[in-house]
C-alpha atoms as a PDB file:
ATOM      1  CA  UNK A   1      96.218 112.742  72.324  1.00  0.00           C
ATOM      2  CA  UNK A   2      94.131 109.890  73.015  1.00  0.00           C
ATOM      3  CA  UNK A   3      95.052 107.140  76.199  1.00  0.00           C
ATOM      4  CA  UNK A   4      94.996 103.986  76.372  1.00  0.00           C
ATOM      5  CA  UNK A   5      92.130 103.326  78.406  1.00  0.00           C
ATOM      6  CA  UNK A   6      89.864 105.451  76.149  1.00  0.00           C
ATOM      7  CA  UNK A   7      91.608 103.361  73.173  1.00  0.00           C
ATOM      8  CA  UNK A   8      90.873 100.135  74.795  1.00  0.00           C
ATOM      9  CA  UNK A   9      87.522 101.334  75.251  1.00  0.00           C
ATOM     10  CA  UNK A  10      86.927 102.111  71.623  1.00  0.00           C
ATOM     11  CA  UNK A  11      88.186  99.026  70.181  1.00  0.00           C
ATOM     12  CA  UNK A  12      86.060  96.793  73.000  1.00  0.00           C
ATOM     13  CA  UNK A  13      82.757  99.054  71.353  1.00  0.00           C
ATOM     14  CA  UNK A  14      83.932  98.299  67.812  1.00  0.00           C
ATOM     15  CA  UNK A  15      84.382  94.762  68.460  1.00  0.00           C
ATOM     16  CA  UNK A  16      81.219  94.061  70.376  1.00  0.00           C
ATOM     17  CA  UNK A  17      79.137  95.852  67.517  1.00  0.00           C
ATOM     18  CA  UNK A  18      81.111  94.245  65.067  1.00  0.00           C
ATOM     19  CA  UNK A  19      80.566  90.991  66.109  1.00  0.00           C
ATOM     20  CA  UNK A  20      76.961  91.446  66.544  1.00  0.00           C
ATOM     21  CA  UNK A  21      77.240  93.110  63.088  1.00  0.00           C
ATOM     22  CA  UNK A  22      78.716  90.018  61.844  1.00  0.00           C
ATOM     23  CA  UNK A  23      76.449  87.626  63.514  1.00  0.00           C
ATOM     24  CA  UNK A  24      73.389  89.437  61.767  1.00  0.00           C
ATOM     25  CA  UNK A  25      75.686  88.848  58.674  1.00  0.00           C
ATOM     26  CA  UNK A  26      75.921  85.134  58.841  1.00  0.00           C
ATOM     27  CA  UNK A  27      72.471  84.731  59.504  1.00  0.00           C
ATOM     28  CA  UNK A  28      71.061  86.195  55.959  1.00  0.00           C
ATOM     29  CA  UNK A  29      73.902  84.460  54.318  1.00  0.00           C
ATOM     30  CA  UNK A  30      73.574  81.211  55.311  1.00  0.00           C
ATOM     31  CA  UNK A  31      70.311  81.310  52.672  1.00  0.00           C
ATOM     32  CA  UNK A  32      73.026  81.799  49.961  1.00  0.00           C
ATOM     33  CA  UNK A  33      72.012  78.045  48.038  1.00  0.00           C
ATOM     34  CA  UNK A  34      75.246  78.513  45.987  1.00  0.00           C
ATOM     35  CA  UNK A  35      78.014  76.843  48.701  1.00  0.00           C
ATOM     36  CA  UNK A  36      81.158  79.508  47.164  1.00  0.00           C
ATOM     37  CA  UNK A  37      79.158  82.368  46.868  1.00  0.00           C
ATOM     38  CA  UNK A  38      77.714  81.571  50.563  1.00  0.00           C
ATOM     39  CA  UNK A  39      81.782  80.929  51.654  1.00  0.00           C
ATOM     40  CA  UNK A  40      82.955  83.834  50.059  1.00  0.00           C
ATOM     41  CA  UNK A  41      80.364  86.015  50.853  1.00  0.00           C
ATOM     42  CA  UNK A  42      80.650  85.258  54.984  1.00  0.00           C
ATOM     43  CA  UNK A  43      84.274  85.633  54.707  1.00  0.00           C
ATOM     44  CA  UNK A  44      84.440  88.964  53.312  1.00  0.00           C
ATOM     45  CA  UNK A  45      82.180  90.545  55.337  1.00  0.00           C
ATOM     46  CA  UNK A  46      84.292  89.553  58.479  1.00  0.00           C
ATOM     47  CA  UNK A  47      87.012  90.978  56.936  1.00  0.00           C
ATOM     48  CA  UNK A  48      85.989  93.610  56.079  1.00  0.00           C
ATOM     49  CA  UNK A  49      84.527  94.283  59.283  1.00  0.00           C
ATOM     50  CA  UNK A  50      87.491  93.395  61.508  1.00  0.00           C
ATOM     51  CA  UNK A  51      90.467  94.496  59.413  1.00  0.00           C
ATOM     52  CA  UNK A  52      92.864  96.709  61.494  1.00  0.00           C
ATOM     53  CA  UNK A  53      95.388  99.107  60.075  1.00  0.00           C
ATOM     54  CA  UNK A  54      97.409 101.815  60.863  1.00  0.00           C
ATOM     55  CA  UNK A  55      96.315 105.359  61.594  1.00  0.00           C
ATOM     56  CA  UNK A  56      97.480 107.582  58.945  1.00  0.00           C
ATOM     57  CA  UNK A  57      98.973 110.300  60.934  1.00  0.00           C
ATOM     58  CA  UNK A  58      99.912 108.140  63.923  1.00  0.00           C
ATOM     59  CA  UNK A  59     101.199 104.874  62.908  1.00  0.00           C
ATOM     60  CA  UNK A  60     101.338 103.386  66.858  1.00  0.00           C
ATOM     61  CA  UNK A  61      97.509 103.343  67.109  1.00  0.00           C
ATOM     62  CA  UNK A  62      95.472 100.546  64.924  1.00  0.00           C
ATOM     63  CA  UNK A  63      92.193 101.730  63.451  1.00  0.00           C
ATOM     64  CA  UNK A  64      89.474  99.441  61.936  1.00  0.00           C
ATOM     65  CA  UNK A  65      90.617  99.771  58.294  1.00  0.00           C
ATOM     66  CA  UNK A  66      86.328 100.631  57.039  1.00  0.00           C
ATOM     67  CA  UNK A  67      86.234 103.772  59.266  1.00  0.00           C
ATOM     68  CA  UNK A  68      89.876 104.614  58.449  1.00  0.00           C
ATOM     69  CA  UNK A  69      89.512 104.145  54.674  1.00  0.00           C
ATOM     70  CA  UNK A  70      86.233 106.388  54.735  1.00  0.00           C
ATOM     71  CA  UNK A  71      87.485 109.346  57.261  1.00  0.00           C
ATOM     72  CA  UNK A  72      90.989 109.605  55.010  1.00  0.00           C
ATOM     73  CA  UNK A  73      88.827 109.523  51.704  1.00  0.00           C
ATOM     74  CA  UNK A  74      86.809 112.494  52.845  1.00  0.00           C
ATOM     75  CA  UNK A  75      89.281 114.543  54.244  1.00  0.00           C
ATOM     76  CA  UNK A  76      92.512 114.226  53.259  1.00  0.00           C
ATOM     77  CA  UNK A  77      91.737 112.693  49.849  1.00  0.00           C
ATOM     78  CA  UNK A  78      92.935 109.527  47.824  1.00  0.00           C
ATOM     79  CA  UNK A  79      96.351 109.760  48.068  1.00  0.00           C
ATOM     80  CA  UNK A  80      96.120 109.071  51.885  1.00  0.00           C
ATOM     81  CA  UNK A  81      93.575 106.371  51.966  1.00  0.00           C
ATOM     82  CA  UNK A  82      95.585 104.799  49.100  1.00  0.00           C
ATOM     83  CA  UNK A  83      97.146 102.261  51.536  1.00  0.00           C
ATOM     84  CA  UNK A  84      94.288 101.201  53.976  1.00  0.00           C
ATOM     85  CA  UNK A  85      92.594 100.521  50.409  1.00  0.00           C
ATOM     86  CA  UNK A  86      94.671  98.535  49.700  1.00  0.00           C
ATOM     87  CA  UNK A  87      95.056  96.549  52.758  1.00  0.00           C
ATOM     88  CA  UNK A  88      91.081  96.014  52.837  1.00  0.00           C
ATOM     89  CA  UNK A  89      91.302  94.444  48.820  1.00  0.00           C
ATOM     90  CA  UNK A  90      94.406  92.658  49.811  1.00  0.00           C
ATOM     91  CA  UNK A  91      91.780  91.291  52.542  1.00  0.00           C
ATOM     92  CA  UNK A  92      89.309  90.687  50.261  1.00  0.00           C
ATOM     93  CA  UNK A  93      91.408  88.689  48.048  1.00  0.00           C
ATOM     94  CA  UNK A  94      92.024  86.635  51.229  1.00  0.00           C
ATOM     95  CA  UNK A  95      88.702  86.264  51.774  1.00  0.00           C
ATOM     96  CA  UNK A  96      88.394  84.763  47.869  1.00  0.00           C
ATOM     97  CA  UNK A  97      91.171  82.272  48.572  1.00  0.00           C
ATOM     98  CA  UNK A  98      89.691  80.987  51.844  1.00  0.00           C
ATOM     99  CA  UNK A  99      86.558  80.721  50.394  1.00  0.00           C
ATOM    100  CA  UNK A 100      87.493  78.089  47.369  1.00  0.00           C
ATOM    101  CA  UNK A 101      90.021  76.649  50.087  1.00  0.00           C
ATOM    102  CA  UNK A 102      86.641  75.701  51.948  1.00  0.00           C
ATOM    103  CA  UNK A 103      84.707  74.885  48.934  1.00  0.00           C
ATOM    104  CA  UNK A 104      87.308  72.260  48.581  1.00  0.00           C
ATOM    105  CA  UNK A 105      87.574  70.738  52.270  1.00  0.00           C
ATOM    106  CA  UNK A 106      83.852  71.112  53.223  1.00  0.00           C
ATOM    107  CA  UNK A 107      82.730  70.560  49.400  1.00  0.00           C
ATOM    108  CA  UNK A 108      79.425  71.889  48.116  1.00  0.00           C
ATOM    109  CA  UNK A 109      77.512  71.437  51.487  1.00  0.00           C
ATOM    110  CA  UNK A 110      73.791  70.708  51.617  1.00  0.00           C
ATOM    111  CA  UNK A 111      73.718  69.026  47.794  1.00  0.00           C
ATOM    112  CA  UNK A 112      71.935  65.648  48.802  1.00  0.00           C
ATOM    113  CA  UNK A 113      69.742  64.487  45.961  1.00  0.00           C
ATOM    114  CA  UNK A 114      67.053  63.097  48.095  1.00  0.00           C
ATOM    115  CA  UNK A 115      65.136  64.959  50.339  1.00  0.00           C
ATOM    116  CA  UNK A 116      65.744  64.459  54.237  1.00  0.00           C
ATOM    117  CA  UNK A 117      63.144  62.130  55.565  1.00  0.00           C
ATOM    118  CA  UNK A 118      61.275  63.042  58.633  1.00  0.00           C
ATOM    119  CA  UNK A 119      61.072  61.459  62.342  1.00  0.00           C
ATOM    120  CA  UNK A 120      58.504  58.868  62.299  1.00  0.00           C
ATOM    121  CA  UNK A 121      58.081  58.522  65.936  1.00  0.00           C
ATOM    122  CA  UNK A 122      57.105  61.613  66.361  1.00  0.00           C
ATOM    123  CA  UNK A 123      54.560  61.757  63.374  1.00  0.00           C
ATOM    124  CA  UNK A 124      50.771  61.863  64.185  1.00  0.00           C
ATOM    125  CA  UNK A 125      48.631  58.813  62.828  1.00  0.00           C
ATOM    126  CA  UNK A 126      46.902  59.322  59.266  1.00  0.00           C
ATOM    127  CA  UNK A 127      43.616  58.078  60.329  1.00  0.00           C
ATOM    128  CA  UNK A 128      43.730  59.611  63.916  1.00  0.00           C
ATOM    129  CA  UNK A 129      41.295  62.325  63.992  1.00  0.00           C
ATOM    130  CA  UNK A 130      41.684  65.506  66.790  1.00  0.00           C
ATOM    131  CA  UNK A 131      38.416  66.160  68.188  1.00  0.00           C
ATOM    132  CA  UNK A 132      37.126  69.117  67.072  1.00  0.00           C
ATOM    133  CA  UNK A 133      37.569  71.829  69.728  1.00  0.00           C
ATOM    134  CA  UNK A 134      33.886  74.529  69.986  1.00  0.00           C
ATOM    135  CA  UNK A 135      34.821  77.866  71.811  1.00  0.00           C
ATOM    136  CA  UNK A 136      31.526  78.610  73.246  1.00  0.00           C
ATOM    137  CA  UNK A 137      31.128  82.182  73.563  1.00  0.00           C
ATOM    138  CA  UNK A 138      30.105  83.674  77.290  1.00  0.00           C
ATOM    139  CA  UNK A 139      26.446  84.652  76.821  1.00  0.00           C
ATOM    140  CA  UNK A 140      25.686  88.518  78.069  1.00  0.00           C
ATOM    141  CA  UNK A 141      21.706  87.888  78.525  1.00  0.00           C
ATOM    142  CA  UNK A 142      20.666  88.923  81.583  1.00  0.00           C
ATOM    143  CA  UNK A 143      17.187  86.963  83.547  1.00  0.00           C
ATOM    144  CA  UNK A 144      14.861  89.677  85.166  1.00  0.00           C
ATOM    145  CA  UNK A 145      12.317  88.850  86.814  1.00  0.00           C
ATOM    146  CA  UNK A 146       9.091  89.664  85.369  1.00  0.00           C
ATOM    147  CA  UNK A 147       6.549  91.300  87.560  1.00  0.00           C
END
């Protein structure tokens, strides 16, 4: 069977890429315009990633419930991944209520009618002009002497 340093091990690797993973994640979605979808959207995908559940044939060691749901699917069929399935939608229905519970406490989020005015100490002058900067190139001619 497995130990538990090698099981430690394997859940410090799943975390670390996870939360890279999930990093990456936040990134593209904090584009999302639409403040629920953006909300909803982050949410689930940490849930999804991060989700532990029970190994199907030894109920003492957690899995992460993505991998677990997939393996049990492929090889032992639907009636065994039945449960970790529904774990992850319970999850994602989680994920739904935490994301209209922060729609409501953070509200829409980046809505402001006017556009955000810029620093005007550090603008350049209108009429200031830059000089205008020649690159001279290094000439190749070479002076012989004529005799």
């Amino acid at each position: 069977m497995i130990d538990q340093g090698d099981y430690q091990i394997a859940w410090q690797a799943y975390l670390g890429c996870g939360l890279l993973a999930a990093v990456l994640w936040l990134f593209i979605v904090r584009r999302i315009p639409a403040a629920f979808l953006r909300y909803w959207l982050m949410l689930a995908g940490v849930i999804f990633l991060f989700t532990p559940v029970p190994h199907p044939l030894n109920p003492a060691i957690w899995v992460p419930g993505n991998v677990a749901a997939v393996l049990s699917l492929m090889t032992e069929g639907l009636e065994s991944a039945m449960p970790i399935i529904l774990t992850m939608a319970a999850g994602q229905v989680l994920a739904l209520i935490l994301a209209v519970s922060l729609l409501l406490w953070f509200g829409k989020g980046g809505s402001n009618d006017k556009p955000a005015e810029s620093n005007k100490a550090n603008a350049p002058k209108k009429n200031r002009r830059k000089a205008a900067v020649v690159r001279q190139e290094p000439s190749l001619k070479v002076e012989t002497d004529k005799v």
